[in-house]
Coordinates of C-alpha atoms in Angstrom, one line a residue:
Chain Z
X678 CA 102.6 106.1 128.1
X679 CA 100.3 107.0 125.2
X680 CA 103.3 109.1 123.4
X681 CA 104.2 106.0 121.4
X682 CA 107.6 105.6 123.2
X683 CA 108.3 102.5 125.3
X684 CA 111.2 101.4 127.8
X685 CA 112.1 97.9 128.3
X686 CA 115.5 96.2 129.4
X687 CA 117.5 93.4 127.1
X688 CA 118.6 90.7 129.9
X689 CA 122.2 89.2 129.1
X690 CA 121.0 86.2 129.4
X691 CA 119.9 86.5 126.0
X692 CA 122.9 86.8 124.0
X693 CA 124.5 85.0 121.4
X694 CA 128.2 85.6 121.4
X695 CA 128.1 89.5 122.6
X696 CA 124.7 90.0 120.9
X697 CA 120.9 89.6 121.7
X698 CA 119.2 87.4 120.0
X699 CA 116.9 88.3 117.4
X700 CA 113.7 87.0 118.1
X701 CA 114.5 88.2 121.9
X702 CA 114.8 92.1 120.4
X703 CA 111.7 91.2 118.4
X704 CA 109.8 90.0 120.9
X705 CA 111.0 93.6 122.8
X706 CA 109.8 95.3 119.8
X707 CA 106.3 93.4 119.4
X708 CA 105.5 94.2 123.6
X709 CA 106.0 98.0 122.7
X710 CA 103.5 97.5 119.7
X711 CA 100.5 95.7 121.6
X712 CA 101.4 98.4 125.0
X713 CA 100.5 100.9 122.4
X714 CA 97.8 99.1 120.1
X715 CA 96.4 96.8 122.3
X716 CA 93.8 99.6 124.1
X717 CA 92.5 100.9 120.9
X718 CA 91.2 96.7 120.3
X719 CA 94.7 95.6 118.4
X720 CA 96.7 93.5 121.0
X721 CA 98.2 90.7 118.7
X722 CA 100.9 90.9 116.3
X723 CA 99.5 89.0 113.1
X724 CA 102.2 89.7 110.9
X725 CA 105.9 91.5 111.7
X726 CA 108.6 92.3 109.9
X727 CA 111.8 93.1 111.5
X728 CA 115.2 94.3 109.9
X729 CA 117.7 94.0 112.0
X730 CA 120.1 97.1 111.8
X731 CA 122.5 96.7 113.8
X732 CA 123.3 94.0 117.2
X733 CA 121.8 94.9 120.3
X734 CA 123.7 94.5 123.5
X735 CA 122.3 94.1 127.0
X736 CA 120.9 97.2 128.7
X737 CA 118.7 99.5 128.2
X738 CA 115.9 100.2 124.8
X739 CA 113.8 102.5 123.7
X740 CA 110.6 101.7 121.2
X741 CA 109.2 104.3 119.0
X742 CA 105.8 103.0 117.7
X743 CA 104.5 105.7 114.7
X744 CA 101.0 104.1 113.9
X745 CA 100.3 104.1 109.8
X746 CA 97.1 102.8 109.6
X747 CA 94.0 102.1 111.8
X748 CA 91.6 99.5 109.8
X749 CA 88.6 97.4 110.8
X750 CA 90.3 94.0 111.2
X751 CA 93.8 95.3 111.4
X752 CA 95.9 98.3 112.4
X753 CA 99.3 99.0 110.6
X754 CA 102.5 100.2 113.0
X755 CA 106.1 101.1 112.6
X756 CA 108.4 100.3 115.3
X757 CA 111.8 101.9 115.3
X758 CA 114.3 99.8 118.5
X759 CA 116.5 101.8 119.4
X760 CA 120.0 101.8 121.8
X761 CA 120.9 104.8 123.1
X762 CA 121.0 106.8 119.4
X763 CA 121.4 104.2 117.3
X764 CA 118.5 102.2 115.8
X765 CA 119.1 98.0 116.2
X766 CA 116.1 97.1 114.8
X767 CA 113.1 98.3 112.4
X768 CA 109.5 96.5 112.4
X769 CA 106.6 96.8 110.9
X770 CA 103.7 94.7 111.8
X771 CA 100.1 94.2 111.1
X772 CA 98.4 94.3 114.8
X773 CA 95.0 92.6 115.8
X774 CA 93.0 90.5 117.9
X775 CA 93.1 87.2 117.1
X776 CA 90.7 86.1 120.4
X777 CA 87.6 87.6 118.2
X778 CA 88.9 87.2 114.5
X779 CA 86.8 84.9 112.4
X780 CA 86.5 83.6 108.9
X781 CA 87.6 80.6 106.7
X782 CA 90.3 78.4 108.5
X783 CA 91.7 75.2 107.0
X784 CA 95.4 73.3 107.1
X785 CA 97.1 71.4 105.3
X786 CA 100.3 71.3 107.6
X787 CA 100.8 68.9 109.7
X788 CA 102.0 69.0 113.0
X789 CA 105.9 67.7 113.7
X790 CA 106.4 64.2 115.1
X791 CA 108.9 63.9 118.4
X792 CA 109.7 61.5 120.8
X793 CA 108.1 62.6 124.0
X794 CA 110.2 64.9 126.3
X795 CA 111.9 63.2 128.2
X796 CA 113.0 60.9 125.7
X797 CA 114.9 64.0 123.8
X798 CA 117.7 65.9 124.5
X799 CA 118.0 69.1 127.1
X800 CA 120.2 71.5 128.2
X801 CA 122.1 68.8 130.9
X802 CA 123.2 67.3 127.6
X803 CA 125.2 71.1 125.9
X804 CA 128.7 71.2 126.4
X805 CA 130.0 73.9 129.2
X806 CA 131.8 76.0 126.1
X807 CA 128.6 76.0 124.3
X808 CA 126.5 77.6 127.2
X809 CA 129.4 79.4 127.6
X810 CA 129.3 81.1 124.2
X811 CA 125.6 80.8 123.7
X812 CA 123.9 82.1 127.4
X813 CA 120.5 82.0 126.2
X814 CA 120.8 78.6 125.8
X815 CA 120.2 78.3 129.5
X816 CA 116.9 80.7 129.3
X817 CA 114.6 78.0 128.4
X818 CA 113.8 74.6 128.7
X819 CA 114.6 72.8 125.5
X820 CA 114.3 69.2 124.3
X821 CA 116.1 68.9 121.3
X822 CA 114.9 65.8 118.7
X823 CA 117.7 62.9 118.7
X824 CA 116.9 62.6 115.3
X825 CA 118.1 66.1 114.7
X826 CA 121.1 66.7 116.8
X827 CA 123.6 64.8 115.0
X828 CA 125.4 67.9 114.1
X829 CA 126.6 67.8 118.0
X830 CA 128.4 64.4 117.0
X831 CA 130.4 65.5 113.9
X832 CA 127.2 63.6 112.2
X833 CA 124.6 66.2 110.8
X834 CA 122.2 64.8 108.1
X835 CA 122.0 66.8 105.5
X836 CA 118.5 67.4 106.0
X837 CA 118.6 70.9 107.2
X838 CA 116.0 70.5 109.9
X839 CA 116.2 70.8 113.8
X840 CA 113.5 70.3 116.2
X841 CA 112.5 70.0 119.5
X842 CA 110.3 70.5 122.2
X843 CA 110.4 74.2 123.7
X844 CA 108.8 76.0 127.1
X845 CA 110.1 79.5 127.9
X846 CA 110.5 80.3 131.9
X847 CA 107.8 81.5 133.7
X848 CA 108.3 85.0 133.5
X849 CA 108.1 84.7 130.3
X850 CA 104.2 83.9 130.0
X851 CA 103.1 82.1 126.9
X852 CA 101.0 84.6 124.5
X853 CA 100.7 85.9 121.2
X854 CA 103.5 88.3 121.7
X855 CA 106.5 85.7 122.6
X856 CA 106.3 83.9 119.3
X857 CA 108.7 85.5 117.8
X858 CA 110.9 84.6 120.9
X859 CA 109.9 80.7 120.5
X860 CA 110.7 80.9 116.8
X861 CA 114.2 81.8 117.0
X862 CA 115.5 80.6 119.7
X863 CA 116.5 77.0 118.5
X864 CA 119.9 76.4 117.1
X865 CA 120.0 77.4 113.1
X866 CA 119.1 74.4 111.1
X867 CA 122.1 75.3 109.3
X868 CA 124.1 73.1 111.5
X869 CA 122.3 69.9 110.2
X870 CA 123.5 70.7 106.7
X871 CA 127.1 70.7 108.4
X872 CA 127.5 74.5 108.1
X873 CA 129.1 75.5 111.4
X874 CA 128.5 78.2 113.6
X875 CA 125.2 80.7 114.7
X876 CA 124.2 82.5 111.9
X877 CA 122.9 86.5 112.0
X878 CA 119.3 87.5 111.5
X879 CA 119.1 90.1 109.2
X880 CA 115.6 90.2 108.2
X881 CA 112.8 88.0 110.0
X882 CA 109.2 87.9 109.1
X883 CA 106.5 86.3 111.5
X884 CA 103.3 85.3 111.1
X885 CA 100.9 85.2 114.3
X886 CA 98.2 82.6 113.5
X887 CA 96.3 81.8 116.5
X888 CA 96.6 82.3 120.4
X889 CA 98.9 79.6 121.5
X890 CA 97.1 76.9 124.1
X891 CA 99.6 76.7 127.6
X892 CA 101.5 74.2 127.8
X893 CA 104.7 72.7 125.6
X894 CA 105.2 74.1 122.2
X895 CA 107.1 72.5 119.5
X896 CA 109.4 74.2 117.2
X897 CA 110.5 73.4 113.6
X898 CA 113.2 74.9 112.0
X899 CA 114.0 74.2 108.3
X900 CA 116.9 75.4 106.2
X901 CA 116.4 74.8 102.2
X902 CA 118.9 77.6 100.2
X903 CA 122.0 78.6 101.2
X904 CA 123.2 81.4 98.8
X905 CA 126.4 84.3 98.8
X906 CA 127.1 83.4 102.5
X907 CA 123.2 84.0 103.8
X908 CA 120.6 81.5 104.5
X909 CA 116.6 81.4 104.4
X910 CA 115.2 79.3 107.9
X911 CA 111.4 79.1 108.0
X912 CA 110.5 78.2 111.6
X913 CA 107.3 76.8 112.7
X914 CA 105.9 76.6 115.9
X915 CA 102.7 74.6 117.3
X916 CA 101.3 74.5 120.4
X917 CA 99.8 71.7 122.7
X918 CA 96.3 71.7 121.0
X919 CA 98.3 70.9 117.8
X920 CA 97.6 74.2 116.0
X921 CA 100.3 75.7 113.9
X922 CA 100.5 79.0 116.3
X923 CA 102.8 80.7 113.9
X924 CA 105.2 80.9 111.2
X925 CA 108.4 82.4 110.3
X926 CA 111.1 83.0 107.8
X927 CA 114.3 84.7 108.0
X928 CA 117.0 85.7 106.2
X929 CA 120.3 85.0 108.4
X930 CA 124.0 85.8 107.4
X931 CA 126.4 82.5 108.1
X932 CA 129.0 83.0 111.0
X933 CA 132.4 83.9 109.6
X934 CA 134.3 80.6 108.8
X935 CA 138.1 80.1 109.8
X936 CA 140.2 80.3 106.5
X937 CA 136.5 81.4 104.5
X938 CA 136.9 80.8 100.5
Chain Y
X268 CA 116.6 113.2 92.1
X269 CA 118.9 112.8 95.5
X270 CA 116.0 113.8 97.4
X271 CA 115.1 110.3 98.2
X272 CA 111.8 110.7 96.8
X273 CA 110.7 108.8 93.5
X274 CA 107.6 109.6 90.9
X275 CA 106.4 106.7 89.1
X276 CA 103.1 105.9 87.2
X277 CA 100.8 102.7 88.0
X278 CA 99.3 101.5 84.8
X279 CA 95.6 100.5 85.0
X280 CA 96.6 97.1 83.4
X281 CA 97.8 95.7 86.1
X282 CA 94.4 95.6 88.6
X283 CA 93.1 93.2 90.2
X284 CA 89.4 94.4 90.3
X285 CA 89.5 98.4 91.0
X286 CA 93.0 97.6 92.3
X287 CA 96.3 97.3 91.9
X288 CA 98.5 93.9 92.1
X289 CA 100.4 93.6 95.3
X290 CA 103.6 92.7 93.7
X291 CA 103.8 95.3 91.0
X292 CA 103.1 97.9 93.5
X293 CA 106.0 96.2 95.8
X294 CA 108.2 96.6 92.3
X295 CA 107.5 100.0 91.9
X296 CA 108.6 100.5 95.7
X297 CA 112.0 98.0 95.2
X298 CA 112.3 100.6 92.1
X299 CA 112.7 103.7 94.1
X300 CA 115.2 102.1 96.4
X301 CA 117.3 100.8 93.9
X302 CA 117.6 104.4 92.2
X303 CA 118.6 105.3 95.5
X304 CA 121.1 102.6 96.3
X305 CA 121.9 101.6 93.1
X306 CA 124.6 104.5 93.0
X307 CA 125.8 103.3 96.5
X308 CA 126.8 100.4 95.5
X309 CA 123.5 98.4 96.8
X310 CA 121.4 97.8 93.4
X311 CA 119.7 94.8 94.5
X312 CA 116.9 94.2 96.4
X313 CA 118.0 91.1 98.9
X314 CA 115.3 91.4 101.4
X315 CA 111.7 93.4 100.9
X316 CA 109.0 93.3 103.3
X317 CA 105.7 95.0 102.4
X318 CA 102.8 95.9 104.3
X319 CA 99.8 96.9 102.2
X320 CA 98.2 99.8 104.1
X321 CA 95.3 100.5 101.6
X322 CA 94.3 99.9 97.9
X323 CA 96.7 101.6 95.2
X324 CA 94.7 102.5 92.3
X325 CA 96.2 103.5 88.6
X326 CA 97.7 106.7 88.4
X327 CA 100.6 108.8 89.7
X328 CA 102.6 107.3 93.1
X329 CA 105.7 108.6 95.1
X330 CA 108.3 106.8 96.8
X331 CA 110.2 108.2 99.4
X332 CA 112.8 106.4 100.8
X333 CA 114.5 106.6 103.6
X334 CA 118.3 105.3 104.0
X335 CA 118.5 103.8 107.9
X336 CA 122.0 101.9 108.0
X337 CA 124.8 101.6 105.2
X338 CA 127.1 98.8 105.7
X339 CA 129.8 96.8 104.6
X340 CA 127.4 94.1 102.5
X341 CA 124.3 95.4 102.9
X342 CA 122.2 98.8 102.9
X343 CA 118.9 98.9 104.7
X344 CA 116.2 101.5 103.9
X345 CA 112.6 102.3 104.4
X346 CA 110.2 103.5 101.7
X347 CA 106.5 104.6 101.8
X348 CA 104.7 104.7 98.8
X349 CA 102.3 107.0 99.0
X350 CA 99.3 108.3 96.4
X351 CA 98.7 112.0 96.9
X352 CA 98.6 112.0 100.6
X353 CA 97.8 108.7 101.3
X354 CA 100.6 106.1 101.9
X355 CA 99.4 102.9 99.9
X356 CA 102.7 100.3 101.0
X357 CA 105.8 100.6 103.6
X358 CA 108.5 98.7 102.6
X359 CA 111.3 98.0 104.8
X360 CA 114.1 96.7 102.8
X361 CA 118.2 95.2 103.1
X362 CA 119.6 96.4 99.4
X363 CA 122.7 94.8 98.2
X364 CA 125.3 93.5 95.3
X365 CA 123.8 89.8 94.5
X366 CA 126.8 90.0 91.2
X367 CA 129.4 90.4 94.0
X368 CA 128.3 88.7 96.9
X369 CA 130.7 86.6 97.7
X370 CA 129.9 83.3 100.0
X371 CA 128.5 79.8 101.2
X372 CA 126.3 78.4 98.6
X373 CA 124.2 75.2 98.9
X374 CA 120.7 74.0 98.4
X375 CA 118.3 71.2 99.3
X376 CA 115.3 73.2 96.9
X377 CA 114.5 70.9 94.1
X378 CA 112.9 73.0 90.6
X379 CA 109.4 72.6 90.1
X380 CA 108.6 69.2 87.8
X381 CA 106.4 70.9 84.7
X382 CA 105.3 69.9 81.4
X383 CA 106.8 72.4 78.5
X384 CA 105.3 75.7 78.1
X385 CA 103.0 74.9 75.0
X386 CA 101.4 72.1 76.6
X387 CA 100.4 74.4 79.8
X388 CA 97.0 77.0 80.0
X389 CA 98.1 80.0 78.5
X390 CA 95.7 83.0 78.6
X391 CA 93.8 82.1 75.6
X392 CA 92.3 79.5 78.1
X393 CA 90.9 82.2 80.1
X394 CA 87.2 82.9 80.4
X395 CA 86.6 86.5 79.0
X396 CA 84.9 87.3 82.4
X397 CA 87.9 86.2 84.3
X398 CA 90.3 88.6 82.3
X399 CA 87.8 91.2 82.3
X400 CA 87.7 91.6 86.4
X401 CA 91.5 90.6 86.3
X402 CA 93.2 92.4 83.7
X403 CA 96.5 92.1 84.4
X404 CA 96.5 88.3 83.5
X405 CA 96.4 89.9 80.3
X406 CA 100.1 91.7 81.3
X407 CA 102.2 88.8 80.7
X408 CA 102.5 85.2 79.1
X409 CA 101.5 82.9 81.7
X410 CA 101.3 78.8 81.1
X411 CA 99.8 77.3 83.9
X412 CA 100.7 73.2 84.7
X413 CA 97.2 71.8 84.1
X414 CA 98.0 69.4 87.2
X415 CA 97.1 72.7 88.9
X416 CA 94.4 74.3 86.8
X417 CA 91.5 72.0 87.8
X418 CA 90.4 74.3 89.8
X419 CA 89.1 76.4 86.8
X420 CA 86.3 73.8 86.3
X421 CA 85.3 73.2 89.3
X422 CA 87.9 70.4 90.4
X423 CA 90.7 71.6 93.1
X424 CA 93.0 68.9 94.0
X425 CA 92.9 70.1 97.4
X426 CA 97.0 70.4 97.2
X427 CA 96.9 74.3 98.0
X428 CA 99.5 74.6 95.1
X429 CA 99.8 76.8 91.3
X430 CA 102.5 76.5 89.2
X431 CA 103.0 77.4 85.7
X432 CA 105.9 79.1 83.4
X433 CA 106.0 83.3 83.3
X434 CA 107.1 85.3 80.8
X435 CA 106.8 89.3 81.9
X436 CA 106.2 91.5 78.7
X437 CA 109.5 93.3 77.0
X438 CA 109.3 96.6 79.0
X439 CA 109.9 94.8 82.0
X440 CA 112.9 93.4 81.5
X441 CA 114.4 90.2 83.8
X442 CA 116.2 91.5 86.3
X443 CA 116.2 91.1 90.7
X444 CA 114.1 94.1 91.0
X445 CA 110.7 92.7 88.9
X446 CA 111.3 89.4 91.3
X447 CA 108.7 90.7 94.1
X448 CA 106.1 91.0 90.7
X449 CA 106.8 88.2 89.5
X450 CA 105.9 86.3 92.9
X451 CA 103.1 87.8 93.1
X452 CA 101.2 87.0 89.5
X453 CA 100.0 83.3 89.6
X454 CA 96.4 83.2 90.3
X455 CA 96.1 82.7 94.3
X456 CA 96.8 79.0 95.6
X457 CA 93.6 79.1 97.5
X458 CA 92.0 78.0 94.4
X459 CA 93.1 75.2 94.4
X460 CA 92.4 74.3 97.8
X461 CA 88.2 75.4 96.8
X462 CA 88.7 78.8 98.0
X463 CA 86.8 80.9 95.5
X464 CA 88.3 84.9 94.8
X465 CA 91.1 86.3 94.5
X466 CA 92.7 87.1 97.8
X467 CA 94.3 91.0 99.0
X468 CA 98.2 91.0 100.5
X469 CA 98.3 92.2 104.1
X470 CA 101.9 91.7 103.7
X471 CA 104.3 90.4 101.5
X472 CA 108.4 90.0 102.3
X473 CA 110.4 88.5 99.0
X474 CA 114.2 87.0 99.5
X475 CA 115.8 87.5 96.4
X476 CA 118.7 85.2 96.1
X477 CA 120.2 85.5 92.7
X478 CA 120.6 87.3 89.8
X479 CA 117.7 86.0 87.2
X480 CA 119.4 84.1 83.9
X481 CA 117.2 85.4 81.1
X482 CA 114.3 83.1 79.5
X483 CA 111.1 81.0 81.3
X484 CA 110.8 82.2 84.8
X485 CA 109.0 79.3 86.6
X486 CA 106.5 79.9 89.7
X487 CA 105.1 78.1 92.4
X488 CA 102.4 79.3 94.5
X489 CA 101.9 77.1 97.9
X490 CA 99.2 77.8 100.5
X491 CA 99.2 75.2 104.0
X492 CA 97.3 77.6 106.4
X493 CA 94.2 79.7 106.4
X494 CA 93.3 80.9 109.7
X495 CA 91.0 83.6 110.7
X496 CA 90.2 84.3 107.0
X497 CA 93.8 84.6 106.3
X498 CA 96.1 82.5 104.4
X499 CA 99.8 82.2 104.4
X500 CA 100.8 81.9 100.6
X501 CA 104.3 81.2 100.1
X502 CA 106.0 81.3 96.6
X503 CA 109.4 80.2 94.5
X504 CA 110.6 81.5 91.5
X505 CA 113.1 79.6 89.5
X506 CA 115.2 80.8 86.4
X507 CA 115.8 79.1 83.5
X508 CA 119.1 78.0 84.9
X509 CA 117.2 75.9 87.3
X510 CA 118.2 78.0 90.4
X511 CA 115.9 79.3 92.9
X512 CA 116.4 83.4 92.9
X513 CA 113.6 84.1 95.1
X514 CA 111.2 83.2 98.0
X515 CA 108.2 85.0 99.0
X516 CA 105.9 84.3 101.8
X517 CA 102.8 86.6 102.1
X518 CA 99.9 87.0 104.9
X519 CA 96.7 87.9 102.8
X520 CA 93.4 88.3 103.5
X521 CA 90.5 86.2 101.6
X522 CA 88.4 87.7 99.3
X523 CA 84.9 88.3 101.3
X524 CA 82.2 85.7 100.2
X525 CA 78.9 85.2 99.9
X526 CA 77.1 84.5 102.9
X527 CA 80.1 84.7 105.2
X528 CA 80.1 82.8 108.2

């Protein structure tokens, strides 16, 4: 390529309701970045920032990556994803290489605690009209926490917190570049607090923290403020060796409520 | 104006060392868009991610901004904030009407537990040497919780976590578009975790979920992850009506030390 313009195809597969998922158009957007970054030494995302225009529908996207800043650690990109003419999404992201970054590192966070598995619940256990409305749900393999799925029975806990155990399909190789993917593609912790329906990304911030370890990773998502009809949901997700791989916060609009106040 | 393009001055009180504070720079960006969109009907700032692309330094700075997508709720634009030729911060931004917002409204966020502002650190506490390479502690009234300030003589709790009340001075007055400043003030929560220095925003996105209630802002700086020489510092700014109007989550970069590893 080299003129900073990238084809890819959004699989159906990925929809919620009519429209891609987020972190799915993200992840689109993040691949153009590290095609165009990665040979000059900057292959992982470290930080991205996505505003999400307008909903992207299966087919065909363009990414235009205008570079802003080439640094010694870091190189600074834009990112505009775009359908046909219209723009769905806008990133910006801080690009590296996290392989041969060093420096301080120390955690405080701690790494989520799940029943094994097999012991939680998959896809076998998602209603037909769920599937049905949510496809993607059927991209990955999921093991949803019993402890956080009460929402499923009319019983949510008030908590705001979903979790679960989550490995993407093969094609789909585990790297830096798919966290964004693994970070969005739980069900909105919303639905714990008893708030209905899949919510809309309209801004989403990711922070790539190390390159994950293969295996199964394990996703947090949290839900603290609802405010004016939009919610904040900070995702974590750690991989096998226990490492926090990455974080994330967005901000989501709530699904349209039957007879809204 | 009309031209999308916004003249403002950085005053040489707010530097951290030779430059200037992340967050007032991100005002001075959030600014320009609201001047833009304010007339639009989109006055608020909602969503505001920031990367830092290089040091801004006192003096004379343009914003151009760039409108990408008007809707019904929400306005989403672009700015770059440049200094002569050299673009210092692009901001990616959804711009909105927090009065009129409309919508869901819950929380699980509990305000920060602090003792009263004149039994808190204020500034006179502050070595001269401090305030000399950090001047713009000197901006603003500043009380930190002594539960967090041990760091100051030599005794970190290890927590990761600053809080304190925050008064910004009367030219600035209270209002959505001074929230990204004011979560970006506290001294760094690294401190407190035995980080020495003052650390340098990579990027920096700020929800801002309500309109401010004048009086005592109240801030919370937390840091759980340093990886690669980076931390993730994530903040909360209360009002003095004890609601959370805004959350910020920045990637920065630790200050160099001596005899890095």
């Amino acid at each position: 390529m080299g003129d900073g313009t990238y084809d890819a195809t959004l699989d159906a597969g990925w929809c919620v309701g009519p429209v891609i998922n987020g972190g799915y158009l993200l992840t689109a957007g993040v691949r153009a970045l590290s095609q165009d970054l990665g040979p000059k030494g900057f292959p992982d995302p470290v930080s991205v920032s996505g505003h999400f225009l307008s909903g992207a529908r299966p087919g065909a996207v363009t990414t235009h990556v205008d570079v802003l800043r080439t640094g010694q650690a870091l190189a600074f990109a834009s990112a505009k994803v775009c359908q046909a003419s219209t723009e769905r999404l806008r990133i910006t992201a801080a690009m590296g290489d996290l392989a041969t970054m060093e420096g301080e590192a120390r955690t405080l966070a701690k790494p989520p605690v799940l029943p094994p598995p097999d012991r939680c619940f998959g896809n076998e256990d998602t209603p037909d009209d769920v599937l049905k409305q949510i496809p993607m749900l059927q991209q990955f393999d999921l093991r949803m926490d019993p402890a956080t799925t009460g929402f499923a029975i009319g019983r949510p806990t008030g908590r705001g917190r979903i979790q679960g155990w989550l490995r993407l399909p093969d094609d789909i190789p585990l790297s830096t570049l798919i966290l964004p993917l693994a970070a969005d593609v739980l069900p909105p912790a919303t639905l714990d607090l008893g708030i209905p329906g899949w919510s809309r990304t309209v801004e989403m911030t990711v922070q790539i923290r190390q390159v994950p370890e293969p295996g199964w990773l394990r996703v947090v998502h949290a839900a603290r403020l609802v405010a004016h009809g939009y919610v904040e949901e900070d995702a974590e997700v750690w991989d096998s060796a226990d490492r926090l791989v990455a974080q994330s916060r967005q901000l989501a609009r709530l699904a349209p409520t039957r007879g809204a106040k």
